[in-house]
GROMACS .gro file of C-alpha atoms in nm:
model
  357
    1MET     CA    1  -2.585  -2.390  -1.768
    2ARG     CA    2  -2.435  -2.042  -1.738
    3ILE     CA    3  -2.635  -1.752  -1.606
    4PHE     CA    4  -2.524  -1.411  -1.726
    5SER     CA    5  -2.615  -1.099  -1.530
    6ARG     CA    6  -2.621  -0.758  -1.689
    7ARG     CA    7  -2.497  -0.493  -1.454
    8ARG     CA    8  -2.628  -0.143  -1.504
    9LYS     CA    9  -2.352   0.113  -1.542
   10GLN     CA   10  -2.346   0.359  -1.258
   11ALA     CA   11  -2.427   0.709  -1.386
   12THR     CA   12  -2.173   0.986  -1.346
   13ASP     CA   13  -2.237   1.198  -1.038
   14THR     CA   14  -2.339   1.548  -1.151
   15GLY     CA   15  -2.416   1.677  -0.802
   16GLY     CA   16  -2.305   2.033  -0.743
   17LEU     CA   17  -2.312   2.125  -1.112
   18GLY     CA   18  -2.391   2.495  -1.132
   19ALA     CA   19  -2.293   2.556  -0.769
   20THR     CA   20  -1.955   2.414  -0.666
   21LEU     CA   21  -1.889   2.236  -0.995
   22ILE     CA   22  -1.859   2.410  -1.332
   23ALA     CA   23  -1.801   2.120  -1.571
   24LEU     CA   24  -1.728   1.747  -1.578
   25ARG     CA   25  -1.667   1.470  -1.823
   26LEU     CA   26  -1.953   1.235  -1.911
   27ASP     CA   27  -1.934   0.873  -2.017
   28ASP     CA   28  -2.118   0.714  -2.305
   29GLY     CA   29  -2.480   0.659  -2.204
   30ASP     CA   30  -2.488   0.927  -1.934
   31LEU     CA   31  -2.765   1.185  -1.927
   32ALA     CA   32  -2.660   1.549  -1.907
   33PRO     CA   33  -2.861   1.771  -1.669
   34ALA     CA   34  -3.132   1.979  -1.834
   35GLN     CA   35  -2.982   2.322  -1.756
   36SER     CA   36  -2.631   2.233  -1.873
   37THR     CA   37  -2.453   2.253  -2.209
   38MET     CA   38  -2.287   1.954  -2.374
   39VAL     CA   39  -1.959   1.972  -2.563
   40MET     CA   40  -1.825   1.689  -2.779
   41PHE     CA   41  -1.455   1.663  -2.861
   42ASN     CA   42  -1.325   1.439  -3.136
   43ALA     CA   43  -0.988   1.265  -3.136
   44ALA     CA   44  -0.819   1.574  -3.282
   45GLY     CA   45  -0.954   1.799  -3.007
   46HIS     CA   46  -1.206   1.985  -3.223
   47ALA     CA   47  -1.518   2.074  -3.025
   48ARG     CA   48  -1.883   2.110  -3.107
   49ARG     CA   49  -2.168   2.198  -2.877
   50VAL     CA   50  -2.469   1.968  -2.900
   51ALA     CA   51  -2.817   1.953  -2.755
   52VAL     CA   52  -2.850   1.826  -2.400
   53GLY     CA   53  -2.956   1.465  -2.377
   54LYS     CA   54  -2.813   1.118  -2.360
   55VAL     CA   55  -2.445   1.099  -2.439
   56SER     CA   56  -2.357   0.900  -2.750
   57CYS     CA   57  -1.983   0.905  -2.822
   58GLU     CA   58  -1.838   0.778  -3.145
   59GLN     CA   59  -1.491   0.625  -3.156
   60GLY     CA   60  -1.233   0.861  -3.012
   61GLU     CA   61  -1.487   1.118  -2.894
   62MET     CA   62  -1.509   1.267  -2.545
   63ALA     CA   63  -1.810   1.439  -2.389
   64PHE     CA   64  -1.824   1.719  -2.132
   65CYS     CA   65  -2.111   1.910  -1.983
   66PHE     CA   66  -2.096   2.245  -1.810
   67HIS     CA   67  -2.338   2.480  -1.639
   68PRO     CA   68  -2.315   2.842  -1.757
   69GLY     CA   69  -2.365   2.984  -1.409
   70PRO     CA   70  -2.361   3.254  -1.278
   71TYR     CA   71  -2.083   3.178  -1.030
   72THR     CA   72  -1.935   3.393  -0.754
   73VAL     CA   73  -1.575   3.367  -0.633
   74ASP     CA   74  -1.353   3.573  -0.406
   75LEU     CA   75  -1.004   3.646  -0.543
   76ILE     CA   76  -0.704   3.789  -0.360
   77PRO     CA   77  -0.530   4.028  -0.601
   78PHE     CA   78  -0.221   4.077  -0.382
   79ALA     CA   79  -0.072   3.777  -0.201
   80SER     CA   80   0.085   4.009   0.057
   81ALA     CA   81  -0.259   4.146   0.152
   82PRO     CA   82  -0.490   3.843   0.184
   83GLU     CA   83  -0.744   4.039   0.386
   84TRP     CA   84  -0.843   4.244   0.081
   85GLY     CA   85  -1.018   4.076  -0.208
   86LEU     CA   86  -1.235   4.109  -0.514
   87ARG     CA   87  -1.570   3.936  -0.548
   88LEU     CA   88  -1.629   3.828  -0.907
   89ARG     CA   89  -1.952   3.709  -1.056
   90PHE     CA   90  -1.908   3.547  -1.396
   91VAL     CA   91  -2.086   3.329  -1.649
   92VAL     CA   92  -1.961   3.090  -1.916
   93ASP     CA   93  -2.020   3.239  -2.258
   94ALA     CA   94  -2.273   3.106  -2.502
   95ALA     CA   95  -2.141   2.977  -2.834
   96ASN     CA   96  -1.999   3.250  -3.057
   97PRO     CA   97  -2.083   3.166  -3.420
   98ARG     CA   98  -1.793   3.381  -3.548
   99VAL     CA   99  -1.523   3.149  -3.411
  100SER     CA  100  -1.449   2.788  -3.496
  101GLN     CA  101  -1.376   2.689  -3.134
  102GLN     CA  102  -1.501   2.851  -2.817
  103ARG     CA  103  -1.228   2.963  -2.576
  104PHE     CA  104  -1.393   2.796  -2.276
  105ASP     CA  105  -1.417   2.469  -2.467
  106LEU     CA  106  -1.043   2.482  -2.537
  107TYR     CA  107  -0.971   2.555  -2.169
  108LEU     CA  108  -1.197   2.266  -2.068
  109TYR     CA  109  -1.025   2.019  -2.299
  110SER     CA  110  -0.669   2.140  -2.253
  111GLU     CA  111  -0.632   2.234  -1.887
  112THR     CA  112  -0.882   2.029  -1.689
  113ALA     CA  113  -0.857   1.663  -1.599
  114GLY     CA  114  -1.221   1.580  -1.666
  115ARG     CA  115  -1.366   1.782  -1.378
  116LEU     CA  116  -1.362   2.158  -1.322
  117GLU     CA  117  -1.441   2.257  -0.966
  118LEU     CA  118  -1.531   2.617  -0.891
  119ALA     CA  119  -1.255   2.635  -0.629
  120ASP     CA  120  -0.994   2.516  -0.882
  121PHE     CA  121  -1.108   2.773  -1.137
  122ALA     CA  122  -1.095   3.046  -0.871
  123ALA     CA  123  -0.737   2.947  -0.783
  124ALA     CA  124  -0.631   2.960  -1.151
  125ALA     CA  125  -0.802   3.297  -1.207
  126GLU     CA  126  -0.641   3.435  -0.891
  127MET     CA  127  -0.294   3.331  -1.007
  128ALA     CA  128  -0.352   3.494  -1.348
  129LEU     CA  129  -0.474   3.815  -1.183
  130GLN     CA  130  -0.181   3.828  -0.941
  131ALA     CA  131   0.065   3.772  -1.227
  132GLU     CA  132  -0.084   4.059  -1.429
  133LEU     CA  133  -0.072   4.295  -1.131
  134ALA     CA  134   0.284   4.192  -1.044
  135GLN     CA  135   0.402   4.263  -1.401
  136GLY     CA  136   0.223   4.597  -1.415
  137ALA     CA  137  -0.012   4.488  -1.693
  138LEU     CA  138  -0.305   4.577  -1.466
  139ASP     CA  139  -0.307   4.862  -1.217
  140LEU     CA  140  -0.504   4.851  -0.892
  141PRO     CA  141  -0.375   5.126  -0.661
  142PRO     CA  142  -0.494   5.151  -0.297
  143CYS     CA  143  -0.676   5.483  -0.344
  144ILE     CA  144  -0.817   5.411  -0.686
  145SER     CA  145  -1.014   5.670  -0.879
  146LEU     CA  146  -1.327   5.594  -1.077
  147GLU     CA  147  -1.142   5.620  -1.409
  148GLU     CA  148  -0.865   5.390  -1.285
  149TRP     CA  149  -1.127   5.141  -1.165
  150HIS     CA  150  -1.296   5.139  -1.504
  151ALA     CA  151  -0.958   5.081  -1.672
  152PHE     CA  152  -0.883   4.796  -1.433
  153ARG     CA  153  -1.226   4.642  -1.490
  154ALA     CA  154  -1.180   4.657  -1.867
  155GLY     CA  155  -0.844   4.480  -1.841
  156LEU     CA  156  -0.978   4.221  -1.597
  157ASN     CA  157  -1.284   4.148  -1.811
  158GLN     CA  158  -1.068   4.103  -2.121
  159LEU     CA  159  -0.822   3.882  -1.932
  160MET     CA  160  -1.097   3.649  -1.807
  161TYR     CA  161  -1.260   3.634  -2.151
  162THR     CA  162  -0.937   3.576  -2.346
  163ARG     CA  163  -0.775   3.338  -2.098
  164TYR     CA  164  -1.074   3.131  -1.988
  165GLY     CA  165  -1.370   3.219  -2.208
  166VAL     CA  166  -1.588   3.354  -1.925
  167THR     CA  167  -1.761   3.691  -1.895
  168VAL     CA  168  -1.738   3.891  -1.572
  169ASP     CA  169  -2.080   4.028  -1.479
  170ASP     CA  170  -1.978   4.209  -1.164
  171CYS     CA  171  -1.666   4.284  -0.960
  172VAL     CA  172  -1.662   4.460  -0.622
  173PRO     CA  173  -1.398   4.496  -0.349
  174VAL     CA  174  -1.463   4.291  -0.033
  175ASP     CA  175  -1.307   4.266   0.311
  176LEU     CA  176  -1.191   3.909   0.368
  177GLY     CA  177  -1.026   3.975   0.703
  178GLU     CA  178  -1.270   3.764   0.905
  179GLN     CA  179  -1.245   3.474   0.659
  180ILE     CA  180  -0.866   3.459   0.641
  181ASP     CA  181  -0.678   3.197   0.842
  182TYR     CA  182  -0.332   3.348   0.857
  183ALA     CA  183  -0.181   3.039   1.020
  184THR     CA  184  -0.294   2.825   0.727
  185ILE     CA  185  -0.154   3.079   0.478
  186LEU     CA  186   0.185   3.083   0.651
  187GLN     CA  187   0.189   2.703   0.666
  188ALA     CA  188   0.107   2.680   0.294
  189ARG     CA  189   0.384   2.926   0.207
  190THR     CA  190   0.631   2.730   0.418
  191GLN     CA  191   0.529   2.410   0.242
  192GLN     CA  192   0.566   2.573  -0.101
  193ALA     CA  193   0.913   2.695  -0.011
  194ALA     CA  194   1.007   2.347   0.108
  195GLU     CA  195   0.876   2.191  -0.213
  196ALA     CA  196   1.069   2.444  -0.421
  197GLY     CA  197   1.386   2.360  -0.231
  198CYS     CA  198   1.337   1.989  -0.282
  199VAL     CA  199   1.287   1.994  -0.658
  200ALA     CA  200   1.627   1.831  -0.702
  201ASP     CA  201   1.522   1.545  -0.476
  202ILE     CA  202   1.262   1.439  -0.732
  203ALA     CA  203   1.542   1.337  -0.962
  204THR     CA  204   1.714   1.108  -0.714
  205PRO     CA  205   1.511   0.784  -0.761
  206ALA     CA  206   1.643   0.534  -1.011
  207ILE     CA  207   1.465   0.469  -1.337
  208THR     CA  208   1.341   0.134  -1.217
  209ASP     CA  209   1.309  -0.037  -0.885
  210ALA     CA  210   1.383  -0.396  -0.797
  211ASP     CA  211   1.074  -0.518  -0.983
  212ASP     CA  212   1.162  -0.326  -1.304
  213LYS     CA  213   0.870  -0.088  -1.254
  214PRO     CA  214   0.893   0.287  -1.309
  215SER     CA  215   0.951   0.476  -0.986
  216ALA     CA  216   0.692   0.721  -0.855
  217GLY     CA  217   0.927   1.013  -0.919
  218ALA     CA  218   0.975   0.917  -1.283
  219MET     CA  219   0.600   0.871  -1.334
  220ASN     CA  220   0.524   1.216  -1.185
  221ILE     CA  221   0.786   1.381  -1.405
  222ALA     CA  222   0.652   1.207  -1.716
  223GLU     CA  223   0.291   1.303  -1.639
  224GLN     CA  224   0.387   1.665  -1.575
  225ASP     CA  225   0.582   1.681  -1.899
  226ALA     CA  226   0.304   1.518  -2.099
  227ARG     CA  227   0.038   1.756  -1.964
  228ALA     CA  228   0.248   2.061  -2.049
  229LEU     CA  229   0.328   1.938  -2.401
  230ARG     CA  230  -0.040   1.858  -2.457
  231ARG     CA  231  -0.134   2.214  -2.364
  232LEU     CA  232   0.125   2.356  -2.601
  233PHE     CA  233   0.011   2.124  -2.881
  234LEU     CA  234  -0.354   2.225  -2.842
  235GLU     CA  235  -0.323   2.593  -2.756
  236LEU     CA  236  -0.043   2.729  -2.973
  237PRO     CA  237  -0.248   2.702  -3.297
  238ALA     CA  238  -0.547   2.866  -3.127
  239LEU     CA  239  -0.329   3.144  -2.988
  240SER     CA  240  -0.171   3.206  -3.330
  241GLY     CA  241  -0.517   3.222  -3.486
  242GLU     CA  242  -0.632   3.485  -3.238
  243LEU     CA  243  -0.318   3.692  -3.292
  244ARG     CA  244  -0.370   3.674  -3.667
  245LEU     CA  245  -0.716   3.832  -3.630
  246LEU     CA  246  -0.591   4.142  -3.447
  247VAL     CA  247  -0.646   4.478  -3.617
  248LEU     CA  248  -0.297   4.622  -3.658
  249PRO     CA  249  -0.205   4.990  -3.642
  250GLU     CA  250  -0.076   5.147  -3.959
  251GLY     CA  251   0.296   5.113  -4.017
  252LEU     CA  252   0.533   4.874  -4.191
  253GLU     CA  253   0.738   4.804  -3.878
  254ILE     CA  254   0.435   4.687  -3.677
  255PHE     CA  255   0.324   4.468  -3.968
  256GLN     CA  256   0.666   4.307  -4.001
  257ARG     CA  257   0.702   4.244  -3.629
  258HIS     CA  258   0.353   4.094  -3.615
  259ALA     CA  259   0.434   3.865  -3.909
  260SER     CA  260   0.760   3.762  -3.741
  261LEU     CA  261   0.572   3.682  -3.420
  262LEU     CA  262   0.327   3.458  -3.607
  263LEU     CA  263   0.616   3.281  -3.782
  264ARG     CA  264   0.796   3.217  -3.452
  265LEU     CA  265   0.480   3.077  -3.292
  266GLY     CA  266   0.428   2.853  -3.594
  267MET     CA  267   0.783   2.719  -3.564
  268ALA     CA  268   0.728   2.664  -3.191
  269GLY     CA  269   0.416   2.464  -3.272
  270LEU     CA  270   0.616   2.250  -3.517
  271ASN     CA  271   0.879   2.203  -3.245
  272VAL     CA  272   0.612   2.073  -3.007
  273ASN     CA  273   0.465   1.842  -3.271
  274THR     CA  274   0.803   1.674  -3.327
  275MET     CA  275   0.920   1.667  -2.964
  276PRO     CA  276   1.116   1.350  -2.878
  277SER     CA  277   1.015   1.118  -2.597
  278LEU     CA  278   1.109   1.216  -2.245
  279ALA     CA  279   1.206   0.871  -2.121
  280TRP     CA  280   1.465   0.782  -2.386
  281ALA     CA  281   1.806   0.932  -2.465
  282ALA     CA  282   1.833   0.716  -2.778
  283PRO     CA  283   1.665   0.400  -2.910
  284GLY     CA  284   1.710   0.137  -2.642
  285GLN     CA  285   1.886   0.379  -2.406
  286PRO     CA  286   1.672   0.505  -2.114
  287LEU     CA  287   1.728   0.860  -1.999
  288PRO     CA  288   1.823   0.898  -1.630
  289VAL     CA  289   1.551   1.045  -1.410
  290ALA     CA  290   1.773   1.342  -1.320
  291ASP     CA  291   1.791   1.441  -1.687
  292GLN     CA  292   1.419   1.374  -1.729
  293ALA     CA  293   1.351   1.621  -1.447
  294MET     CA  294   1.571   1.881  -1.616
  295ARG     CA  295   1.394   1.835  -1.948
  296SER     CA  296   1.051   1.849  -1.784
  297ALA     CA  297   1.148   2.174  -1.611
  298GLN     CA  298   1.218   2.323  -1.954
  299THR     CA  299   0.872   2.217  -2.072
  300LEU     CA  300   0.722   2.403  -1.776
  301ILE     CA  301   0.914   2.715  -1.880
  302ALA     CA  302   0.750   2.690  -2.223
  303GLN     CA  303   0.410   2.637  -2.060
  304SER     CA  304   0.459   2.945  -1.842
  305ALA     CA  305   0.540   3.144  -2.157
  306LEU     CA  306   0.215   3.015  -2.310
  307ASP     CA  307   0.017   3.149  -2.013
  308GLU     CA  308   0.189   3.485  -2.049
  309ALA     CA  309   0.108   3.487  -2.420
  310TRP     CA  310  -0.266   3.450  -2.353
  311SER     CA  311  -0.251   3.741  -2.108
  312LEU     CA  312  -0.059   3.948  -2.363
  313LEU     CA  313  -0.324   3.872  -2.624
  314ALA     CA  314  -0.585   4.024  -2.392
  315ARG     CA  315  -0.376   4.342  -2.366
  316LEU     CA  316  -0.323   4.358  -2.743
  317GLN     CA  317  -0.696   4.335  -2.802
  318LEU     CA  318  -0.746   4.653  -2.598
  319ALA     CA  319  -0.423   4.832  -2.689
  320GLU     CA  320  -0.407   5.180  -2.833
  321HIS     CA  321  -0.186   5.232  -3.138
  322GLN     CA  322   0.096   5.391  -2.938
  323GLN     CA  323   0.109   5.091  -2.701
  324TRP     CA  324   0.184   4.836  -2.973
  325PRO     CA  325   0.566   4.874  -2.988
  326LEU     CA  326   0.605   4.809  -2.615
  327LEU     CA  327   0.363   4.516  -2.626
  328LEU     CA  328   0.548   4.365  -2.921
  329ASP     CA  329   0.869   4.395  -2.719
  330GLU     CA  330   0.691   4.193  -2.451
  331ALA     CA  331   0.584   3.943  -2.717
  332ASP     CA  332   0.949   3.904  -2.824
  333ARG     CA  333   1.047   3.825  -2.465
  334ILE     CA  334   0.768   3.569  -2.428
  335CYS     CA  335   0.856   3.405  -2.759
  336ALA     CA  336   1.223   3.387  -2.658
  337ASN     CA  337   1.128   3.208  -2.334
  338LEU     CA  338   0.902   2.971  -2.527
  339GLU     CA  339   1.169   2.893  -2.786
  340THR     CA  340   1.440   2.848  -2.523
  341GLY     CA  341   1.229   2.611  -2.316
  342LEU     CA  342   1.141   2.397  -2.618
  343SER     CA  343   1.499   2.399  -2.747
  344LEU     CA  344   1.640   2.279  -2.414
  345ARG     CA  345   1.359   2.022  -2.384
  346ARG     CA  346   1.479   1.849  -2.703
  347SER     CA  347   1.852   1.894  -2.642
  348VAL     CA  348   2.076   1.594  -2.711
  349TYR     CA  349   2.166   1.387  -2.406
  350VAL     CA  350   2.536   1.395  -2.322
  351PRO     CA  351   2.642   1.143  -2.053
  352ARG     CA  352   2.826   1.298  -1.763
  353THR     CA  353   3.184   1.184  -1.718
  354GLU     CA  354   3.408   1.230  -1.417
  355PRO     CA  355   3.730   1.420  -1.489
  356SER     CA  356   4.036   1.199  -1.495
  357LEU     CA  357   4.305   1.262  -1.236
   0.00000   0.00000   0.00000
């Protein structure tokens, strides 16, 4: 006689939601917290927000829950001055009925690995802010006037809304001098420099080890490449849709350049959709790890261009008519980087041969 025992599935830990945790993935049968919002994604990545309750996923569906906040984070706008920061208070937007997919939902599905910690979001927002300041897209001078501060706040608010789908409630300068551990910062920078110098070493392991299993280096390269291509696949159509909705200034040249930009993004999306496998040079011919690393690096170039494109969209949404030509020049540069990265990612493998003596 057999005795069967039914084990109760352990519920997903939602501790910290609304404090140190913004969102997390739920399993079928889990119960979302009462103050949170549930988002269901189907197999194609389309999202819908549903009432909070017990999770019931159909085939291919994925469930997330998030707390709208408010949340408070300290960002360092200039890496060279870590003692000076900005304290941001933000909330996750409620559903906008005028759009088919909420921007935060897309960020949640595309860029998070099932769990969005507040510290991770703060790090991403800080990198985006530093990049905009470094490129001159935002201006935050030391002795800032009230008008300059309002202009900076408008750009920052639009950047956070367009890039992440969150609304900034408040932003004030803060002195972080007592909280900064300069030794840790220097150690982290040294480690980053060492990692940047050892990128080539990732490509040194063989494709397989003695047991015919993929090496750790090859697995990391493949995962990195797959995550970047997934982002491009999911976000390029959404980015094109937002660009298509912009109100253009009068003028045939602006209209033509805008149409050309949409066409190039559409072709880039088609390029991503038909991207060949990373691990194979040809059917039955594995690609060496060194070449996989080179191809994956090109995918990261395209992903970096995608991040720049979201930031540019935020600037276009606030741009005056006279600013459009310069911003479209920036769009051409970003599109060229995107196209170049994708083109080199799918380049034909040519075996290296030693020159004959």
